[in-house]
Each structure stands twice: as structure tokens, then as C-alpha cells.
Amino acid sequence: MGLIILWDIDHTLIDNAGVSKEIYAAAFTALAGEPPKRAAVTEGRTDHLIMREMFLRNGLPEPDWADAEAALTGAGRERLGELRGRGRPLPGVREALKAAASREDWVSSVLTGNIAANARVKLSAFGLDMLVDLEVGAYGADAIERSALVDVARRRIRDHRALPEDTPVVLVGDTPRDVEAALVSDAHVIAVATGVHGQPELTAAGAATVLPDLTDTIGLLGLLENLTHR
């Protein structure tokens, strides 16, 4: 049986070394004409929600989303070099993505709060973009709340890939919002404690499986393969 794997990006696949918050600050400045007094709050939020909250927290009205997305795109593109120089793929990620991509009956894509353009920037900075199917991912412009993104990805995969509708879905992420997004969408979840949230917090959020990182490729493949038999 096939499998749909949806990988979060920041702190699951890569360490962005603070570049993400610099992107939000630059986009805010481009739209508002001045730097933000209060920084972006991220932790699993979508870009749409991050920008909305950022403006409200700084006492300004929410910008038009088309303008905000364009500003985010420009800020992300301008920081590709910074990301490549300061950031890094997390341990075991390249091997995990290669292993998943080698399975012909699996679709390995992303579910991320980033807009699609910046998801590609972040993955391409480390040569990871060719290891996932970005065409059918779910992104931060697709919904305000992350919990809606699993169904977005399901629809895209159903429209573009020849997989049965009952193909199991697993979300791999590092925040309680990732866990929630999977559980409310009847998807499986594998949480990784590679971000700011530790194993107890991810377990409390509802994750039955929490890994310290993605370095055990064989063990991870075993977990994924077990999902295809349920």
C-alpha cells in the first residue's frame, strides 16, 4: 500500500539559524515603512497567521495578503545566501528524504507554514528541494490555520498523483501545532524533538511517537512502513 509523507521544514528538516525571523522583519519593514517593534511569533504558525499577528501586535492593521506574500517572497529570495551560510540541514534529514523518495509507491512532500516560494528557498539552500515533491505540498498561503493544511495536501495529491483516497497520511513535525494538524485531520504523526518542544510536550499534545531526531533512517523507515499495513 502507498503512503503520503508530509514533512515540516523549519526545525524538522533544517535549522534556519534565525533567518526566518529576519525574513518576517524585512517583509514587515517593506510593508509598514519601519522595522517592527515586536518580533514575529512563529512556533508552527502559518505565514499568513504570523504576518497578521505581527501587524496587530505592532498596532497596525493587517495588510492585504497578496502584498504580504509578495513581501515575504522578496525577503526570502534576498536571504538565500544568508540561509546557506548560517543554516544547516538537521542530522539524518538527507538520508531520510532519500530513503522516502526511493519508494515508488510513496509520495513524500511537505506541510509547512512557509509560503511555497520560501519553502523552496529553504530546501534549495541545502539541496533538499529535489528530494521531495513540492508540487503537491501544503503551504502557509493555503490556509490561516495549520490544522487545515493536511486536507489541502490530500486534495492536491488526489488531483495530481494516482493514489487511492484511503492512502494513509503521516505528518512529521516538531511542534504541538504539527501534532494537532495531524490528529484533527485523521492523519498519523511522527513528532521529532529537534525544535524548542521536548518529548514530554509533544507527547502531551497527542503524539504517540516522538523521536529525538531523524538520524535512525532504518528505524524511521520501519515506522513508516508499519503505517502502510494498518
Short mmCIF file of C-alpha atoms in Angstrom, two decimals:
data_model
loop_
_atom_site.label_atom_id
_atom_site.label_comp_id
_atom_site.label_asym_id
_atom_site.label_seq_id
_atom_site.Cartn_x
_atom_site.Cartn_y
_atom_site.Cartn_z
CA MET A 1 0.00 0.00 0.00
CA GLY A 2 1.11 3.55 -0.68
CA LEU A 3 1.89 6.27 1.86
CA ILE A 4 1.77 10.05 1.91
CA ILE A 5 4.53 11.64 3.99
CA LEU A 6 4.26 15.34 4.79
CA TRP A 7 7.43 16.86 6.27
CA ASP A 8 7.52 20.10 8.21
CA ILE A 9 10.56 22.21 7.25
CA ASP A 10 11.83 24.55 9.99
CA HIS A 11 13.38 22.67 12.93
CA THR A 12 12.26 19.35 11.43
CA LEU A 13 14.34 19.30 8.22
CA ILE A 14 16.52 22.38 8.66
CA ASP A 15 17.89 24.78 11.24
CA ASN A 16 17.27 28.23 9.74
CA ALA A 17 19.61 29.93 12.28
CA GLY A 18 17.27 32.85 12.82
CA VAL A 19 16.92 33.72 9.14
CA SER A 20 13.17 33.05 9.25
CA LYS A 21 12.54 35.85 11.74
CA GLU A 22 14.75 38.14 9.67
CA ILE A 23 12.54 37.39 6.66
CA TYR A 24 9.42 38.35 8.61
CA ALA A 25 11.05 41.54 9.89
CA ALA A 26 12.17 42.51 6.39
CA ALA A 27 8.72 41.83 4.94
CA PHE A 28 7.11 43.87 7.74
CA THR A 29 9.50 46.76 7.12
CA ALA A 30 8.81 46.70 3.38
CA LEU A 31 5.07 46.90 4.02
CA ALA A 32 4.97 49.24 7.03
CA GLY A 33 7.85 51.52 6.14
CA GLU A 34 9.53 50.96 9.52
CA PRO A 35 11.02 48.00 11.40
CA PRO A 36 8.77 46.07 13.78
CA LYS A 37 8.96 46.89 17.48
CA ARG A 38 7.77 43.36 18.30
CA ALA A 39 9.25 40.35 16.51
CA ALA A 40 7.31 37.61 14.76
CA VAL A 41 5.96 34.74 16.84
CA THR A 42 6.30 31.52 14.84
CA GLU A 43 6.21 28.04 16.53
CA GLY A 44 4.22 26.21 13.88
CA ARG A 45 2.04 29.08 12.69
CA THR A 46 1.40 29.71 9.00
CA ASP A 47 2.98 32.71 7.30
CA HIS A 48 -0.50 34.15 6.82
CA LEU A 49 -1.18 34.00 10.56
CA ILE A 50 2.33 35.15 11.50
CA MET A 51 2.05 38.30 9.40
CA ARG A 52 -1.46 39.05 10.61
CA GLU A 53 -0.46 38.71 14.27
CA MET A 54 2.79 40.60 13.73
CA PHE A 55 0.97 43.67 12.41
CA LEU A 56 -1.67 43.54 15.14
CA ARG A 57 0.99 43.18 17.85
CA ASN A 58 2.72 46.25 16.43
CA GLY A 59 -0.52 48.25 16.49
CA LEU A 60 -1.07 48.28 12.74
CA PRO A 61 -3.92 46.96 10.58
CA GLU A 62 -3.43 43.65 8.80
CA PRO A 63 -2.01 44.19 5.30
CA ASP A 64 -3.56 42.81 2.14
CA TRP A 65 -2.41 39.20 1.92
CA ALA A 66 -1.27 39.49 -1.70
CA ASP A 67 1.05 42.34 -0.67
CA ALA A 68 2.28 40.40 2.37
CA GLU A 69 3.03 37.31 0.30
CA ALA A 70 4.95 39.37 -2.26
CA ALA A 71 6.98 40.99 0.52
CA LEU A 72 7.74 37.60 2.08
CA THR A 73 8.79 36.22 -1.30
CA GLY A 74 11.20 39.06 -1.90
CA ALA A 75 12.64 38.89 1.61
CA GLY A 76 13.15 35.14 1.34
CA ARG A 77 14.82 35.34 -2.05
CA GLU A 78 17.22 38.02 -0.80
CA ARG A 79 18.31 35.85 2.13
CA LEU A 80 19.14 32.64 0.30
CA GLY A 81 22.86 33.28 0.76
CA GLU A 82 22.44 34.05 4.46
CA LEU A 83 20.45 30.88 4.95
CA ARG A 84 23.02 28.79 3.11
CA GLY A 85 25.86 30.31 5.12
CA ARG A 86 24.33 30.19 8.59
CA GLY A 87 21.74 27.42 8.48
CA ARG A 88 22.06 23.68 8.01
CA PRO A 89 20.07 20.55 7.31
CA LEU A 90 19.40 18.71 10.55
CA PRO A 91 21.17 15.39 11.26
CA GLY A 92 19.84 12.43 9.29
CA VAL A 93 17.49 14.50 7.16
CA ARG A 94 19.17 14.00 3.80
CA GLU A 95 19.27 10.23 4.30
CA ALA A 96 15.65 10.13 5.48
CA LEU A 97 14.40 12.11 2.49
CA LYS A 98 16.42 9.99 0.06
CA ALA A 99 15.02 6.80 1.56
CA ALA A 100 11.43 8.05 1.32
CA ALA A 101 11.94 9.32 -2.23
CA SER A 102 13.23 5.91 -3.33
CA ARG A 103 9.86 4.28 -2.64
CA GLU A 104 7.83 4.36 -5.85
CA ASP A 105 4.52 3.83 -4.05
CA TRP A 106 5.07 6.71 -1.60
CA VAL A 107 4.50 10.44 -2.06
CA SER A 108 6.97 12.45 0.01
CA SER A 109 6.11 16.13 0.19
CA VAL A 110 5.94 19.00 2.70
CA LEU A 111 3.44 20.56 5.05
CA THR A 112 4.80 23.88 6.19
CA GLY A 113 3.74 27.27 7.45
CA ASN A 114 6.09 28.84 4.91
CA ILE A 115 4.70 30.20 1.66
CA ALA A 116 5.67 27.96 -1.26
CA ALA A 117 8.37 30.31 -2.56
CA ASN A 118 10.18 30.41 0.77
CA ALA A 119 9.76 26.68 1.35
CA ARG A 120 11.64 26.17 -1.90
CA VAL A 121 14.31 28.71 -0.88
CA LYS A 122 14.89 26.97 2.45
CA LEU A 123 15.16 23.50 0.95
CA SER A 124 17.18 24.52 -2.10
CA ALA A 125 19.74 26.24 0.14
CA PHE A 126 20.85 22.76 1.19
CA GLY A 127 20.00 20.76 -1.93
CA LEU A 128 16.94 19.16 -0.34
CA ASP A 129 14.34 20.50 -2.77
CA MET A 130 14.91 17.70 -5.28
CA LEU A 131 14.21 15.05 -2.62
CA VAL A 132 10.56 15.98 -2.05
CA ASP A 133 7.55 16.52 -4.31
CA LEU A 134 6.92 20.23 -3.79
CA GLU A 135 4.12 20.36 -6.37
CA VAL A 136 1.68 18.65 -4.00
CA GLY A 137 2.73 20.19 -0.70
CA ALA A 138 0.64 22.39 1.57
CA TYR A 139 1.89 25.87 2.38
CA GLY A 140 1.36 28.94 4.53
CA ALA A 141 -0.70 30.73 1.89
CA ASP A 142 -3.17 27.85 1.63
CA ALA A 143 -4.85 28.44 5.00
CA ILE A 144 -4.57 30.69 8.01
CA GLU A 145 -4.54 27.80 10.47
CA ARG A 146 -2.06 24.93 10.13
CA SER A 147 -4.75 22.42 11.06
CA ALA A 148 -6.35 22.89 7.62
CA LEU A 149 -3.23 22.04 5.67
CA VAL A 150 -3.38 18.24 5.79
CA ASP A 151 -6.62 18.25 3.81
CA VAL A 152 -5.09 20.73 1.35
CA ALA A 153 -2.25 18.29 0.71
CA ARG A 154 -4.66 15.36 0.44
CA ARG A 155 -6.66 17.16 -2.26
CA ARG A 156 -3.56 18.10 -4.23
CA ILE A 157 -2.20 14.59 -4.12
CA ARG A 158 -5.56 13.15 -5.14
CA ASP A 159 -5.67 15.57 -8.09
CA HIS A 160 -2.07 15.03 -9.24
CA ARG A 161 -0.95 11.56 -8.17
CA ALA A 162 -2.51 8.14 -8.76
CA LEU A 163 -3.01 7.11 -5.13
CA PRO A 164 -6.23 5.68 -3.65
CA GLU A 165 -8.26 8.03 -1.49
CA ASP A 166 -7.69 5.86 1.58
CA THR A 167 -3.89 6.07 1.33
CA PRO A 168 -2.57 6.72 4.85
CA VAL A 169 -1.06 10.12 5.61
CA VAL A 170 1.70 10.81 8.15
CA LEU A 171 2.90 14.23 9.19
CA VAL A 172 6.46 14.58 10.50
CA GLY A 173 6.96 17.73 12.56
CA ASP A 174 8.42 19.29 15.67
CA THR A 175 5.64 21.37 17.26
CA PRO A 176 2.34 20.75 19.05
CA ARG A 177 0.67 22.51 16.12
CA ASP A 178 2.01 19.78 13.83
CA VAL A 179 0.58 17.15 16.14
CA GLU A 180 -2.77 18.93 16.26
CA ALA A 181 -2.87 19.31 12.46
CA ALA A 182 -2.40 15.56 12.04
CA LEU A 183 -4.87 14.49 14.73
CA VAL A 184 -7.74 16.75 13.62
CA SER A 185 -7.27 15.51 10.04
CA ASP A 186 -7.26 11.78 10.80
CA ALA A 187 -3.58 11.53 9.86
CA HIS A 188 -0.74 9.80 11.65
CA VAL A 189 2.03 11.83 13.23
CA ILE A 190 5.69 11.28 13.98
CA ALA A 191 6.99 14.09 16.17
CA VAL A 192 10.66 14.98 16.41
CA ALA A 193 12.14 16.84 19.37
CA THR A 194 14.53 18.88 17.24
CA GLY A 195 12.89 22.26 17.87
CA VAL A 196 12.01 24.10 21.07
CA HIS A 197 9.46 21.49 22.18
CA GLY A 198 10.76 18.46 24.04
CA GLN A 199 9.44 14.90 24.12
CA PRO A 200 7.10 15.43 27.12
CA GLU A 201 5.41 18.41 25.48
CA LEU A 202 4.95 16.62 22.15
CA THR A 203 3.60 13.54 23.90
CA ALA A 204 1.19 15.69 25.90
CA ALA A 205 -0.02 17.22 22.63
CA GLY A 206 -1.05 13.73 21.50
CA ALA A 207 1.92 12.33 19.57
CA ALA A 208 2.18 8.58 20.12
CA THR A 209 5.63 8.50 18.51
CA VAL A 210 8.31 11.06 19.38
CA LEU A 211 11.85 10.71 18.04
CA PRO A 212 14.89 12.62 19.31
CA ASP A 213 15.87 13.38 15.70
CA LEU A 214 15.87 11.77 12.25
CA THR A 215 19.26 10.08 12.41
CA ASP A 216 17.95 6.50 12.61
CA THR A 217 16.95 6.05 8.97
CA ILE A 218 16.25 2.33 9.30
CA GLY A 219 14.10 2.83 12.38
CA LEU A 220 12.20 5.68 10.73
CA LEU A 221 11.55 3.57 7.62
CA GLY A 222 10.24 0.82 9.84
CA LEU A 223 7.77 3.23 11.47
CA LEU A 224 6.64 4.49 8.07
CA GLU A 225 6.27 1.02 6.61
CA ASN A 226 4.15 -0.07 9.57
CA LEU A 227 1.67 2.69 8.70
CA THR A 228 1.06 1.14 5.29
CA HIS A 229 -0.21 -2.07 6.91
CA ARG A 230 -2.79 -0.51 9.24
#
